[in-house]
mmCIF file of C-alpha atoms and ligand atoms in Angstrom:
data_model
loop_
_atom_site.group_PDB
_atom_site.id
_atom_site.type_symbol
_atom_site.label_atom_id
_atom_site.label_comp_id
_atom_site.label_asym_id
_atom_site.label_seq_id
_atom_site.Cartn_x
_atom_site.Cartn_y
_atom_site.Cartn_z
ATOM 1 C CA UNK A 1 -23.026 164.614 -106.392
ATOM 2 C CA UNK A 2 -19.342 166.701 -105.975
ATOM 3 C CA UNK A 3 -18.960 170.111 -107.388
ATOM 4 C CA UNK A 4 -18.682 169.554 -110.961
ATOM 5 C CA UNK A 5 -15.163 170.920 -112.114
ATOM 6 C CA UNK A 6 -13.307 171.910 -115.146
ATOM 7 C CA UNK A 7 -11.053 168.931 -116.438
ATOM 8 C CA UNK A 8 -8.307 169.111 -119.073
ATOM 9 C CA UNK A 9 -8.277 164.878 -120.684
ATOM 10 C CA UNK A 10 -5.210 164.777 -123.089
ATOM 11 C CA UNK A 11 -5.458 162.159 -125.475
ATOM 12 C CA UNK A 12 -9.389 161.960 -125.129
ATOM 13 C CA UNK A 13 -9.878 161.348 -128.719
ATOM 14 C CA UNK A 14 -8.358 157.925 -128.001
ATOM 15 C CA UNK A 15 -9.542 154.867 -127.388
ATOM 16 C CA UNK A 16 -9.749 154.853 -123.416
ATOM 17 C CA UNK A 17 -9.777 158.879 -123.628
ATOM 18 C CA UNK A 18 -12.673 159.256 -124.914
ATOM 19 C CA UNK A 19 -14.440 156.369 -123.218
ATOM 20 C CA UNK A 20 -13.325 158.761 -119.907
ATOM 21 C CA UNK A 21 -14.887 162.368 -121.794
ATOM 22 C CA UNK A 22 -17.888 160.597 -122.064
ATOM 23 C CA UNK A 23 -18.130 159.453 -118.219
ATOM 24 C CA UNK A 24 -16.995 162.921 -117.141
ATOM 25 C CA UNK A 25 -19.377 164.375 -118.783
ATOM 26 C CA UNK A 26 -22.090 162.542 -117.419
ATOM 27 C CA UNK A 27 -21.076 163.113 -113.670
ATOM 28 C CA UNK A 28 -21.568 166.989 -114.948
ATOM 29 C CA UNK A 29 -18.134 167.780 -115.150
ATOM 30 C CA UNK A 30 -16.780 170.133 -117.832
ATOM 31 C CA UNK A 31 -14.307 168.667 -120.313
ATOM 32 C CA UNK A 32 -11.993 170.054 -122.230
ATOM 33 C CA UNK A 33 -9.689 167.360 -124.750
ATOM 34 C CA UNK A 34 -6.324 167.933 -126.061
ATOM 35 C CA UNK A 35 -5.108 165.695 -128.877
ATOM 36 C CA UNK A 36 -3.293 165.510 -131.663
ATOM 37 C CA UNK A 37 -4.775 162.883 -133.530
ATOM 38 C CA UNK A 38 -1.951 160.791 -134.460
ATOM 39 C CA UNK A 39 -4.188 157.618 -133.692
ATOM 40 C CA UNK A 40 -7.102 159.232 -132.275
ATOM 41 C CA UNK A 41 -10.336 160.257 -133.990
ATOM 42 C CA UNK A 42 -12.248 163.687 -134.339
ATOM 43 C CA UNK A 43 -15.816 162.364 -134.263
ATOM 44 C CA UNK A 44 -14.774 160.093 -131.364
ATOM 45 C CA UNK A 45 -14.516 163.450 -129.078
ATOM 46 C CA UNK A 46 -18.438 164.093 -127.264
ATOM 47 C CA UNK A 47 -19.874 167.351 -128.722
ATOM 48 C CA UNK A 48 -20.228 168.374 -125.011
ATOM 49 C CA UNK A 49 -16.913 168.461 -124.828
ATOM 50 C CA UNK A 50 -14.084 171.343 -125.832
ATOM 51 C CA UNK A 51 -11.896 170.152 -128.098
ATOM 52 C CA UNK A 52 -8.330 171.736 -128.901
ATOM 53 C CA UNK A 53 -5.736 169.967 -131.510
ATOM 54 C CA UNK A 54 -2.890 170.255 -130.223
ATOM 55 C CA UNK A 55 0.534 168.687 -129.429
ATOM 56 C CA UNK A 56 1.462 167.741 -125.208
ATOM 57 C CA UNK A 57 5.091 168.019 -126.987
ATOM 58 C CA UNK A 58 4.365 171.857 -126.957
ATOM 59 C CA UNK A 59 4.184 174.358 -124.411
ATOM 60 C CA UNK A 60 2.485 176.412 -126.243
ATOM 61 C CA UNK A 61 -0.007 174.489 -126.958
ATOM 62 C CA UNK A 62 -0.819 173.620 -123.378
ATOM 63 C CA UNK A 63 -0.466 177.094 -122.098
ATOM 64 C CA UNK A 64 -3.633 178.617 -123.515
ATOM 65 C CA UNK A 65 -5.449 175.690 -121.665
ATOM 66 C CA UNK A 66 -3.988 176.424 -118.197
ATOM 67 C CA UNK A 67 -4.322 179.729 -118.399
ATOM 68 C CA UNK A 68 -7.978 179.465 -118.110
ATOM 69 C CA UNK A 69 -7.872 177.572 -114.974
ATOM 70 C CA UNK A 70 -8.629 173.974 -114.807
ATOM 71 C CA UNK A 71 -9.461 171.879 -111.377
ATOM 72 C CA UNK A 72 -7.458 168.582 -113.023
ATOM 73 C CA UNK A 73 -5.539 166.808 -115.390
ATOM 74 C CA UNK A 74 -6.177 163.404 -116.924
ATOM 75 C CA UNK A 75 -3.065 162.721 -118.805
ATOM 76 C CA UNK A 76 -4.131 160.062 -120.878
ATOM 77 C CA UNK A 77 -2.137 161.177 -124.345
ATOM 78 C CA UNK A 78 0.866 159.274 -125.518
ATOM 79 C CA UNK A 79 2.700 156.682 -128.114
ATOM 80 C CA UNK A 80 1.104 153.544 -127.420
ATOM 81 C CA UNK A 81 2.480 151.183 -129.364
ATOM 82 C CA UNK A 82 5.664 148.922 -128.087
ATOM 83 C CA UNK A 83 6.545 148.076 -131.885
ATOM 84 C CA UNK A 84 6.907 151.949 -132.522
ATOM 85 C CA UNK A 85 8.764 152.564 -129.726
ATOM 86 C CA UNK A 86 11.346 150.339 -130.821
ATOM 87 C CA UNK A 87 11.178 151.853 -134.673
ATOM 88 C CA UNK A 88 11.318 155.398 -133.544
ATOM 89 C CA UNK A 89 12.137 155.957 -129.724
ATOM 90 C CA UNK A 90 13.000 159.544 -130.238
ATOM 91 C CA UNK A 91 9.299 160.062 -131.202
ATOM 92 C CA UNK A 92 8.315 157.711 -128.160
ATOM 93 C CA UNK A 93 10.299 159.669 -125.658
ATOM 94 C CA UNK A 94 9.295 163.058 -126.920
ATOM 95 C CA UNK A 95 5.728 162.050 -126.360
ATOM 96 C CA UNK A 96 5.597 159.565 -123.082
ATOM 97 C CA UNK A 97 8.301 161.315 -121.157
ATOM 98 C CA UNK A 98 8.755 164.970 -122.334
ATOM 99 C CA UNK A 99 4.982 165.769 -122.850
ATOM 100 C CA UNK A 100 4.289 164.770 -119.437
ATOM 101 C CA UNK A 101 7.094 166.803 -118.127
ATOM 102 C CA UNK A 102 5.979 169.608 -120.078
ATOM 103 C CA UNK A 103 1.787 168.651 -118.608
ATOM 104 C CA UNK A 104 3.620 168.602 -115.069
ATOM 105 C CA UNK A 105 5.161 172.086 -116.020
ATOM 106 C CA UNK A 106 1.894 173.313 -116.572
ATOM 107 C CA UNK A 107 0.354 171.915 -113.789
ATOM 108 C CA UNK A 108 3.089 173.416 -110.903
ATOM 109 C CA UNK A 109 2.636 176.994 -112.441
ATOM 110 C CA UNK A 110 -0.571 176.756 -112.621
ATOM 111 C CA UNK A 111 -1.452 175.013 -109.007
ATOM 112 C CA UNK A 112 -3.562 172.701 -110.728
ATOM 113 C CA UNK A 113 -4.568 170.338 -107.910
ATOM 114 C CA UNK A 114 -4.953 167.383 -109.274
ATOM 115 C CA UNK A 115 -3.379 164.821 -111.823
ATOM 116 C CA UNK A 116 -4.006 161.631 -112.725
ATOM 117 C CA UNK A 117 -1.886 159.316 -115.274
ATOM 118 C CA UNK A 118 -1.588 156.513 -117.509
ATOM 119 C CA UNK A 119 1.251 154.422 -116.704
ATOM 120 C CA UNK A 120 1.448 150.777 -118.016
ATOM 121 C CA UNK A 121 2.142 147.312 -116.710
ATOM 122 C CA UNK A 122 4.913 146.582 -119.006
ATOM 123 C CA UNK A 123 7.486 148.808 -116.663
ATOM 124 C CA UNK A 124 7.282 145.318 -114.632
ATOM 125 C CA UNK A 125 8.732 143.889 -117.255
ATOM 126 C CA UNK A 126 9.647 139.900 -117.309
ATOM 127 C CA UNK A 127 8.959 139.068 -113.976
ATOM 128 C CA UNK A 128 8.603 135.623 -111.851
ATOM 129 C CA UNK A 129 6.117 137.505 -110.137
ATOM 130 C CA UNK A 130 2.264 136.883 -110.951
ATOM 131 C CA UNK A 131 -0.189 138.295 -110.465
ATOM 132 C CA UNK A 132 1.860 141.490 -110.089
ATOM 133 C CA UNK A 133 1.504 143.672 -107.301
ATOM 134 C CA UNK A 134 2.549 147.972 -107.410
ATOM 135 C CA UNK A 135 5.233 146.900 -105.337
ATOM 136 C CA UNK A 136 7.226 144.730 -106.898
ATOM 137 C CA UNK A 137 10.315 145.320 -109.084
ATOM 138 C CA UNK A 138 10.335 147.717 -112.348
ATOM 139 C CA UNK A 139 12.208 145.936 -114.942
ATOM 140 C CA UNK A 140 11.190 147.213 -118.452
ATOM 141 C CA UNK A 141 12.185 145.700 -121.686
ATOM 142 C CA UNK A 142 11.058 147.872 -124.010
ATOM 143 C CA UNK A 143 11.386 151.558 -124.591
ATOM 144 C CA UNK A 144 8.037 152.161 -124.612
ATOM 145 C CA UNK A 145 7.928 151.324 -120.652
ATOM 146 C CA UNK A 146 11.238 153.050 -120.339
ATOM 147 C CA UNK A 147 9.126 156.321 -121.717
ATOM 148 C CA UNK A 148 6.576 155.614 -119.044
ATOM 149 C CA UNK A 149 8.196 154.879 -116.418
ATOM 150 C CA UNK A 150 10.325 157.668 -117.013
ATOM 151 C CA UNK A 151 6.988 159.948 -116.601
ATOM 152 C CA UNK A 152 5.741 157.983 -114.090
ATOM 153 C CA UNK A 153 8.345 158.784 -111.858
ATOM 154 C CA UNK A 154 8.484 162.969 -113.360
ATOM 155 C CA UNK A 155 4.904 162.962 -112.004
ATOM 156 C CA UNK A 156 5.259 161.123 -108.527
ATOM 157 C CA UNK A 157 8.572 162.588 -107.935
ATOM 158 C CA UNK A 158 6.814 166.634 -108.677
ATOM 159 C CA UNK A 159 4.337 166.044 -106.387
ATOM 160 C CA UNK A 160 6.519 165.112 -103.642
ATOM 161 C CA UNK A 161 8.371 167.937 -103.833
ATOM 162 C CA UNK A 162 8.642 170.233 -100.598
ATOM 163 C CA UNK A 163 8.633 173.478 -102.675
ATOM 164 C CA UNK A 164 5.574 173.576 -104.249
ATOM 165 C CA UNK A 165 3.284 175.472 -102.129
ATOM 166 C CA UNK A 166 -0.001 173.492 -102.694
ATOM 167 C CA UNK A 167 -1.343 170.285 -102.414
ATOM 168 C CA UNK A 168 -0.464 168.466 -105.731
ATOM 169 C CA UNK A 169 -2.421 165.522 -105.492
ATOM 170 C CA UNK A 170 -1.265 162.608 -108.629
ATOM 171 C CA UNK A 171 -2.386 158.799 -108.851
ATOM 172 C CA UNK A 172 -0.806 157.068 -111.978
ATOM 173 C CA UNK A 173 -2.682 153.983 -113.002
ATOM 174 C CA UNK A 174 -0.776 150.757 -114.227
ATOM 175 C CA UNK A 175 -3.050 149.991 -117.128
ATOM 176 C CA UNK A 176 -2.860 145.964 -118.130
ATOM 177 C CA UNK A 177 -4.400 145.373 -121.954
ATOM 178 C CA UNK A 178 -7.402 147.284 -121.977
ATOM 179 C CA UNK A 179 -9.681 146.556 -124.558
ATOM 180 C CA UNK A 180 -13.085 147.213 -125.807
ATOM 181 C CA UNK A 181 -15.485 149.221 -128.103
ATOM 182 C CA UNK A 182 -13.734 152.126 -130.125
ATOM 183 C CA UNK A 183 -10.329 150.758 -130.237
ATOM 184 C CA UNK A 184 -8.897 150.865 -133.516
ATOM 185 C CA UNK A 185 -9.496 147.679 -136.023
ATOM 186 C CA UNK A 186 -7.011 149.152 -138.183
ATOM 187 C CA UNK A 187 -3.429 150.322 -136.200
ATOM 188 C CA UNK A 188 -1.355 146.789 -136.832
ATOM 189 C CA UNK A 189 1.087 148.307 -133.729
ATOM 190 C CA UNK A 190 -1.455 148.658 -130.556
ATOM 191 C CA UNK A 191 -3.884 146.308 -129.196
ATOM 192 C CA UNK A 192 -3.580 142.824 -129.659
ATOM 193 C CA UNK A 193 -7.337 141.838 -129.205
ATOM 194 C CA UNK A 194 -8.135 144.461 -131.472
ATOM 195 C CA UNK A 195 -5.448 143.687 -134.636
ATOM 196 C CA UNK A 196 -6.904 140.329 -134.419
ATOM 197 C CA UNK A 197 -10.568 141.291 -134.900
ATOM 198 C CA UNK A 198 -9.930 143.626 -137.519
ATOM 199 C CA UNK A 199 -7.980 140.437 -139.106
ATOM 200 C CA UNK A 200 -10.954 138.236 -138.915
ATOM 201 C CA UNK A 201 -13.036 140.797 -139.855
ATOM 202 C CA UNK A 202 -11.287 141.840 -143.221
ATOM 203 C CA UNK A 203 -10.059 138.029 -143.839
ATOM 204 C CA UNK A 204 -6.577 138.151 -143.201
ATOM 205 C CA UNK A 205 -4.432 136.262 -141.356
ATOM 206 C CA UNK A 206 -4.033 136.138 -138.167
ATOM 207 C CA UNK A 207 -0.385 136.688 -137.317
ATOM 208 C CA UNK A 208 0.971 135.431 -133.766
ATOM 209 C CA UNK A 209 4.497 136.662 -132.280
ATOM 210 C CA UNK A 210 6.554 134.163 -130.548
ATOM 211 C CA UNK A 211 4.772 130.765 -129.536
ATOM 212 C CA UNK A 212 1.504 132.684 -128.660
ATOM 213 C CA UNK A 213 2.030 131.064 -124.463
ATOM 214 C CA UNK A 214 2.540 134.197 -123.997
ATOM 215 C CA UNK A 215 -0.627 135.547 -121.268
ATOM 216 C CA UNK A 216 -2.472 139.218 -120.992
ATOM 217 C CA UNK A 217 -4.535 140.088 -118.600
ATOM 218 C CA UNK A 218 -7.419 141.522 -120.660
ATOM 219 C CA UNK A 219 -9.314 144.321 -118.743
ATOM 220 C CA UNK A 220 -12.729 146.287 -120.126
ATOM 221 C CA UNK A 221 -12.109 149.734 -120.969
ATOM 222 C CA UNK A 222 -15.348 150.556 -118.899
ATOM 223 C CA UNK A 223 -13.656 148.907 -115.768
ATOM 224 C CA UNK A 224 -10.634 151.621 -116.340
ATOM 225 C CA UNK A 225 -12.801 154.296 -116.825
ATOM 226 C CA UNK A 226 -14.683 153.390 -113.733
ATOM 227 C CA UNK A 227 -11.395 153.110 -111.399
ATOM 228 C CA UNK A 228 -10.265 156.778 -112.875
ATOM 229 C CA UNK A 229 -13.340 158.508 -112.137
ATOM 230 C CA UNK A 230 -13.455 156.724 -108.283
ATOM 231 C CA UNK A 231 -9.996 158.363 -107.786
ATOM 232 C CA UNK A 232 -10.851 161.765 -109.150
ATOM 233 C CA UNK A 233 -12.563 162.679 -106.115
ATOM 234 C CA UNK A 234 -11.094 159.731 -103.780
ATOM 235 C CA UNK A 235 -7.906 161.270 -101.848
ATOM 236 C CA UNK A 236 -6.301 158.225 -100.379
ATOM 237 C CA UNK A 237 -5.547 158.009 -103.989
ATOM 238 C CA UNK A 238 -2.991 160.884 -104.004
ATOM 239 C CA UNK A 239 0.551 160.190 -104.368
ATOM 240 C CA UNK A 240 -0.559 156.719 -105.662
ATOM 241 C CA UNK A 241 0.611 154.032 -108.391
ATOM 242 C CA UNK A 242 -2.460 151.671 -108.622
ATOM 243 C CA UNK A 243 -2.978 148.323 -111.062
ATOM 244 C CA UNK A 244 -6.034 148.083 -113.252
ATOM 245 C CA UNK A 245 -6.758 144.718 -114.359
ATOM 246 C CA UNK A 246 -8.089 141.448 -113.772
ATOM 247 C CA UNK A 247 -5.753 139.297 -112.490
ATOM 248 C CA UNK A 248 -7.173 136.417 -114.799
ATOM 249 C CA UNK A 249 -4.343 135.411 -117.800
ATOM 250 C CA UNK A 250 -5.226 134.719 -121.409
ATOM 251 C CA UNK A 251 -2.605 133.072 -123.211
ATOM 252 C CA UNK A 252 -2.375 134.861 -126.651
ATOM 253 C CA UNK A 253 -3.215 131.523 -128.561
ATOM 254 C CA UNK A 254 -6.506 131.367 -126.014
ATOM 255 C CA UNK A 255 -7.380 134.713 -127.535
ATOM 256 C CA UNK A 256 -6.469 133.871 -131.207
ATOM 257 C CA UNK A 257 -9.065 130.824 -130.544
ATOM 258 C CA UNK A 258 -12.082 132.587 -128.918
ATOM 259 C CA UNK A 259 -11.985 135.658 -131.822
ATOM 260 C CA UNK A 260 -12.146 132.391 -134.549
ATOM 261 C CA UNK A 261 -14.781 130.829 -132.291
ATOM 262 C CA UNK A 262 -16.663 134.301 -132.741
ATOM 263 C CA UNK A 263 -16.998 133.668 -136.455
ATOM 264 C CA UNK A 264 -17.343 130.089 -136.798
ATOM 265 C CA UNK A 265 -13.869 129.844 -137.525
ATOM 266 C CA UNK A 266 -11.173 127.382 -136.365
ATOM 267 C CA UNK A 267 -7.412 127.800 -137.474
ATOM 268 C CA UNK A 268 -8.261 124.860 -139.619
ATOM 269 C CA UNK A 269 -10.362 127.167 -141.887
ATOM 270 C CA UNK A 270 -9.029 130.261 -140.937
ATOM 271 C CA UNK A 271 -4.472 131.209 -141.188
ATOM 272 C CA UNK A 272 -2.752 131.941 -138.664
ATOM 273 C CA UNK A 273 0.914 132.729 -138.753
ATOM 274 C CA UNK A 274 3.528 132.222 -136.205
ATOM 275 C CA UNK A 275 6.663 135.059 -136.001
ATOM 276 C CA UNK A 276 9.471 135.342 -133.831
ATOM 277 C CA UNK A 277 8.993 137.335 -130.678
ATOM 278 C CA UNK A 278 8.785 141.141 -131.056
ATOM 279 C CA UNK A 279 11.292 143.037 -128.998
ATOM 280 C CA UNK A 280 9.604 144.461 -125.731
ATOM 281 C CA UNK A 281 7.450 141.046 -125.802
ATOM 282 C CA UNK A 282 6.544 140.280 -122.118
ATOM 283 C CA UNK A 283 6.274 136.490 -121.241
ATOM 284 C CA UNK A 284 3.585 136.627 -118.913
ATOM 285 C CA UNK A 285 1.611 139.491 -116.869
ATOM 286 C CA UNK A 286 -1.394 139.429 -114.221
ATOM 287 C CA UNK A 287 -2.249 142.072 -112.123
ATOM 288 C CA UNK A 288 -2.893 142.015 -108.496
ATOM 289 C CA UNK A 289 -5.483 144.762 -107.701
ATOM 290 C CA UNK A 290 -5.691 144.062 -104.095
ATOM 291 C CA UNK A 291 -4.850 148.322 -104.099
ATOM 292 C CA UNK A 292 -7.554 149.505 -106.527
ATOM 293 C CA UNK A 293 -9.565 147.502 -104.258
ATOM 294 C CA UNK A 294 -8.810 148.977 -100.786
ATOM 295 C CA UNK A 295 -7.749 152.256 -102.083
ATOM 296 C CA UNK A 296 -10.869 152.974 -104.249
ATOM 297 C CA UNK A 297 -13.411 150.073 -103.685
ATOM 298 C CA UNK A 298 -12.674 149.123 -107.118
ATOM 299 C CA UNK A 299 -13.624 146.154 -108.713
ATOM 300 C CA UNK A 300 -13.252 144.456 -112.512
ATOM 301 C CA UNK A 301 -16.835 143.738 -113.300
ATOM 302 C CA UNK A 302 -16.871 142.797 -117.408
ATOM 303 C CA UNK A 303 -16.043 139.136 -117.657
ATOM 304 C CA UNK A 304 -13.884 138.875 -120.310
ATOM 305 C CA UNK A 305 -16.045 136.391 -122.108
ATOM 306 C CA UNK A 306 -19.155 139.033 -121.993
ATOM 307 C CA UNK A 307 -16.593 142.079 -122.698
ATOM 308 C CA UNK A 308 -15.599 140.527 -125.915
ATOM 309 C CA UNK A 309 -19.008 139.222 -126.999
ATOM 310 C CA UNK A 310 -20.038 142.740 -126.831
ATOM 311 C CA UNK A 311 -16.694 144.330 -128.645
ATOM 312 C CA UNK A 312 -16.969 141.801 -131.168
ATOM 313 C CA UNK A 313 -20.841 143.070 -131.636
ATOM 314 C CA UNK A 314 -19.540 146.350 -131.634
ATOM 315 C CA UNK A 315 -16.691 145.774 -134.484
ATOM 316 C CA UNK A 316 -18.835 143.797 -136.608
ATOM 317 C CA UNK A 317 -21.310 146.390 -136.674
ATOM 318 C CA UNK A 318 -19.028 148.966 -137.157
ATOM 319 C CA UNK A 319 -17.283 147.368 -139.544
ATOM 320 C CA UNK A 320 -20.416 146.965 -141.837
ATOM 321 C CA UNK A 321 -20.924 150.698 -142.183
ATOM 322 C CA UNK A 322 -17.366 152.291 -142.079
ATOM 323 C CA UNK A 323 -13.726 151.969 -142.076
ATOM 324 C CA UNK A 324 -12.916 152.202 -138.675
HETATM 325 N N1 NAD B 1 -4.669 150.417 -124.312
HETATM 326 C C1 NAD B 1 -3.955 149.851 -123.351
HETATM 327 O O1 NAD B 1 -4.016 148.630 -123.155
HETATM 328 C C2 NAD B 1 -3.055 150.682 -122.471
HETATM 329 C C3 NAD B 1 -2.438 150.062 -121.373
HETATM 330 C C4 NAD B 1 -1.602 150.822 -120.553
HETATM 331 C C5 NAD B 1 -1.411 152.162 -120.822
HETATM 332 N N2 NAD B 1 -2.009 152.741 -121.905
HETATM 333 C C6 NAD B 1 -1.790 154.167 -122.135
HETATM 334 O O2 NAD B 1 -3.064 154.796 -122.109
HETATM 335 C C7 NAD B 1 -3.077 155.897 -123.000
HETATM 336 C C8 NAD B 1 -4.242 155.753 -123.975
HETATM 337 O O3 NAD B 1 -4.070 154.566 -124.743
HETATM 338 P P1 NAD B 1 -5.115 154.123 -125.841
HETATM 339 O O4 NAD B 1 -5.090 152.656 -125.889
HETATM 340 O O5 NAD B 1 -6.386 154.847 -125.644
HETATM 341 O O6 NAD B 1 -4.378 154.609 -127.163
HETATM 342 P P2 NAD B 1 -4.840 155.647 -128.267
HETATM 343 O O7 NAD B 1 -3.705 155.661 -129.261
HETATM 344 O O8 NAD B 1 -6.204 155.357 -128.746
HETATM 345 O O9 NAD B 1 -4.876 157.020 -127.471
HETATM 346 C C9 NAD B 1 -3.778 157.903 -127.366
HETATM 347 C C10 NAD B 1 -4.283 159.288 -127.703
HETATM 348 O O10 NAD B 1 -3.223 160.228 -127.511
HETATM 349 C C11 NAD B 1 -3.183 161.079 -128.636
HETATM 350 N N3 NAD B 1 -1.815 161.581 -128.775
HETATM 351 C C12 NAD B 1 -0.719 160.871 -129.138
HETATM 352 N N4 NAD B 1 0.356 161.669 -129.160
HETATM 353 C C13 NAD B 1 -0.066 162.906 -128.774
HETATM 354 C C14 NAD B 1 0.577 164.151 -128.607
HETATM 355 N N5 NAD B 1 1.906 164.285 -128.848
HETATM 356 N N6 NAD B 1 -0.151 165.212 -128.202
HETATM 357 C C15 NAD B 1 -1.494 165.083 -127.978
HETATM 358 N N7 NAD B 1 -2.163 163.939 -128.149
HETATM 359 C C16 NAD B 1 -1.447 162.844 -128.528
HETATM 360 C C17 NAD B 1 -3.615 160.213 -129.802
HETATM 361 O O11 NAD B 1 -4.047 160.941 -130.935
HETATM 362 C C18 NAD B 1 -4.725 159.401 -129.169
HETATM 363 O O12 NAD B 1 -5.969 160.066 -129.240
HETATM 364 C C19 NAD B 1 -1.707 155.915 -123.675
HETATM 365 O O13 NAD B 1 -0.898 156.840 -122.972
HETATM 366 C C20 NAD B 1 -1.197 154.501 -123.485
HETATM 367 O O14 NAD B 1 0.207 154.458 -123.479
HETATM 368 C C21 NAD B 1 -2.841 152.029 -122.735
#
């Protein structure tokens, strides 16, 4: 095993945060998570883990943190939502862009060797392009992948730098739709797999934007957390932007169908409700992860027929005994 080291995850009461604590954790490393639980949860942070509220918006917040020494960064917090970012981009920008500036900050005064990030597919944008590979155009449409792009380029462009003095080693990870257990039923503005089981699950309908042709590339959250701990210790990784998904499309009427199908349910017994297209809504998007492959012998394993039997298991069980 490598030398267990001290980790700083921002965002890891999230969703795909604190799927990552957990694995962490169980390679031996030590954890410590910074969030400020705008969407994430309390009791979704391991109790091996440190836990700090706090804001990647302020300095002060981070300081304390750095000051203790940490080996790396997973910079997982930030405004996920492309709906929000249209509704309040001040708010989007502060978090995505300026919070990791001010994690970058940290990290150069600090010497903090190692950073990894989570970038997004949607700074691809519309493209002809599919499945998508790291090195074709950026063209976002929404301000969400504005935001992160924005960082995306803070974090690749610091690291680069000739001044620094030490080996700053950063991979940022172009995340397609990751799904799986622990994402929230409830936020209406992230996570399209998700909004539509917690639909089903509390009876409502199930609301569709644009003509639902639309495709995803749907890719297990344990797959991501799999690629991110590979490239923790994996230095052909450094000064990388790598692709996580599956390169298999699912149309967002496909989807709509299969989480009926779950329940018995067919959108002749079941509503569901078509809306024009959201702004920032991306026509189609596959990944190509010929990288994550060479790079980090990386690999998609969860079918996505298996990986949403088993989140649908998860929510309806959840859903039983809590609010989630
Ligand atoms: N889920 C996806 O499909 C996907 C795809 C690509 C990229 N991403 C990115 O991955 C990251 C995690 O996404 P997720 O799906 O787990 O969402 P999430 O909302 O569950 O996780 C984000 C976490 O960041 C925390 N946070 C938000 N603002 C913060 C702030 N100012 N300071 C400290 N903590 C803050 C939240 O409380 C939450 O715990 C996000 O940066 C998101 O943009 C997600």
């Amino acid at each position: 095993m490598t030398k267990a080291k001290r980790i700083l995850v921002t965002g890891g009461a999230g969703f795909i945060g604190s799927h990552i604590v957990d694995a962490l954790l169980a390679a031996g490393h030590q954890v410590v998570v910074l969030d400020n639980l705008t969407t994430g949860k309390r009791q979704a942070v391991n109790h091996s883990a440190t836990f700090i509220e706090g804001d990647v918006r302020r300095p002060e917040d981070l300081q304390p943190i750095f000051d203790h020494g940490l080996d790396a960064v997973f910079h997982i917090a930030g405004q996920a939502s492309i709906r929000l970012s249209f509704t309040d981009p001040a708010a989007d920008l502060g978090v995505n862009t300026l919070g990791t500036v001010n994690i970058l900050q940290q990290c150069i005064a600090h010497r903090v060797p190692r950073l990894l990030f989570a970038s997004s597919m949607t700074v691809y944008g519309n493209t002809e392009i599919n499945p998508i590979p790291e090195t074709a155009p950026v063209n976002p449409v929404s301000n969400y992948a504005v935001t992160k792009y924005a960082a995306e380029r803070y974090v690749h462009i610091a690291a680069a730098r000739a001044d620094l003095g030490f080996d700053f080693g950063v991979t940022s990870f172009r995340m397609f739709n990751v799904y799986g257990e622990r994402q929230s039923l409830t936020n209406a503005y992230q996570g399209v797999f998700a909004i539509f089981l917690g639909n089903l699950l509390r009876g409502e309908p199930i609301n569709i934007h644009s003509d639902g042709e639309q495709s995803r590339d749907f890719v297990h959250v344990s797959d991501v957390v799999r690629a991110w701990l590979l490239a923790l210790d994996q230095p052909a990784s450094h000064g990388q932007v790598i692709n996580l998904g599956t390169g298999q499309g699912v149309s967002v009427n496909q989807l709509c169908d299969l989480v009926l199908a779950s329940a018995g349910k067919t959108r002749a017994n079941h509503p569901v409700i078509y809306h024009p297209a959201q702004p920032g809504d991306m026509r189609r998007s596959t990944a190509d992860v010929s990288k994550a492959r060479t790079i980090l012998g990386w690999e998609p394993q969860v079918r996505f027929e298996d990986g949403m039997a088993a989140t649908i298991r998860w929510a309806q069980e959840i859903s039983k005994t809590q609010d989630s």
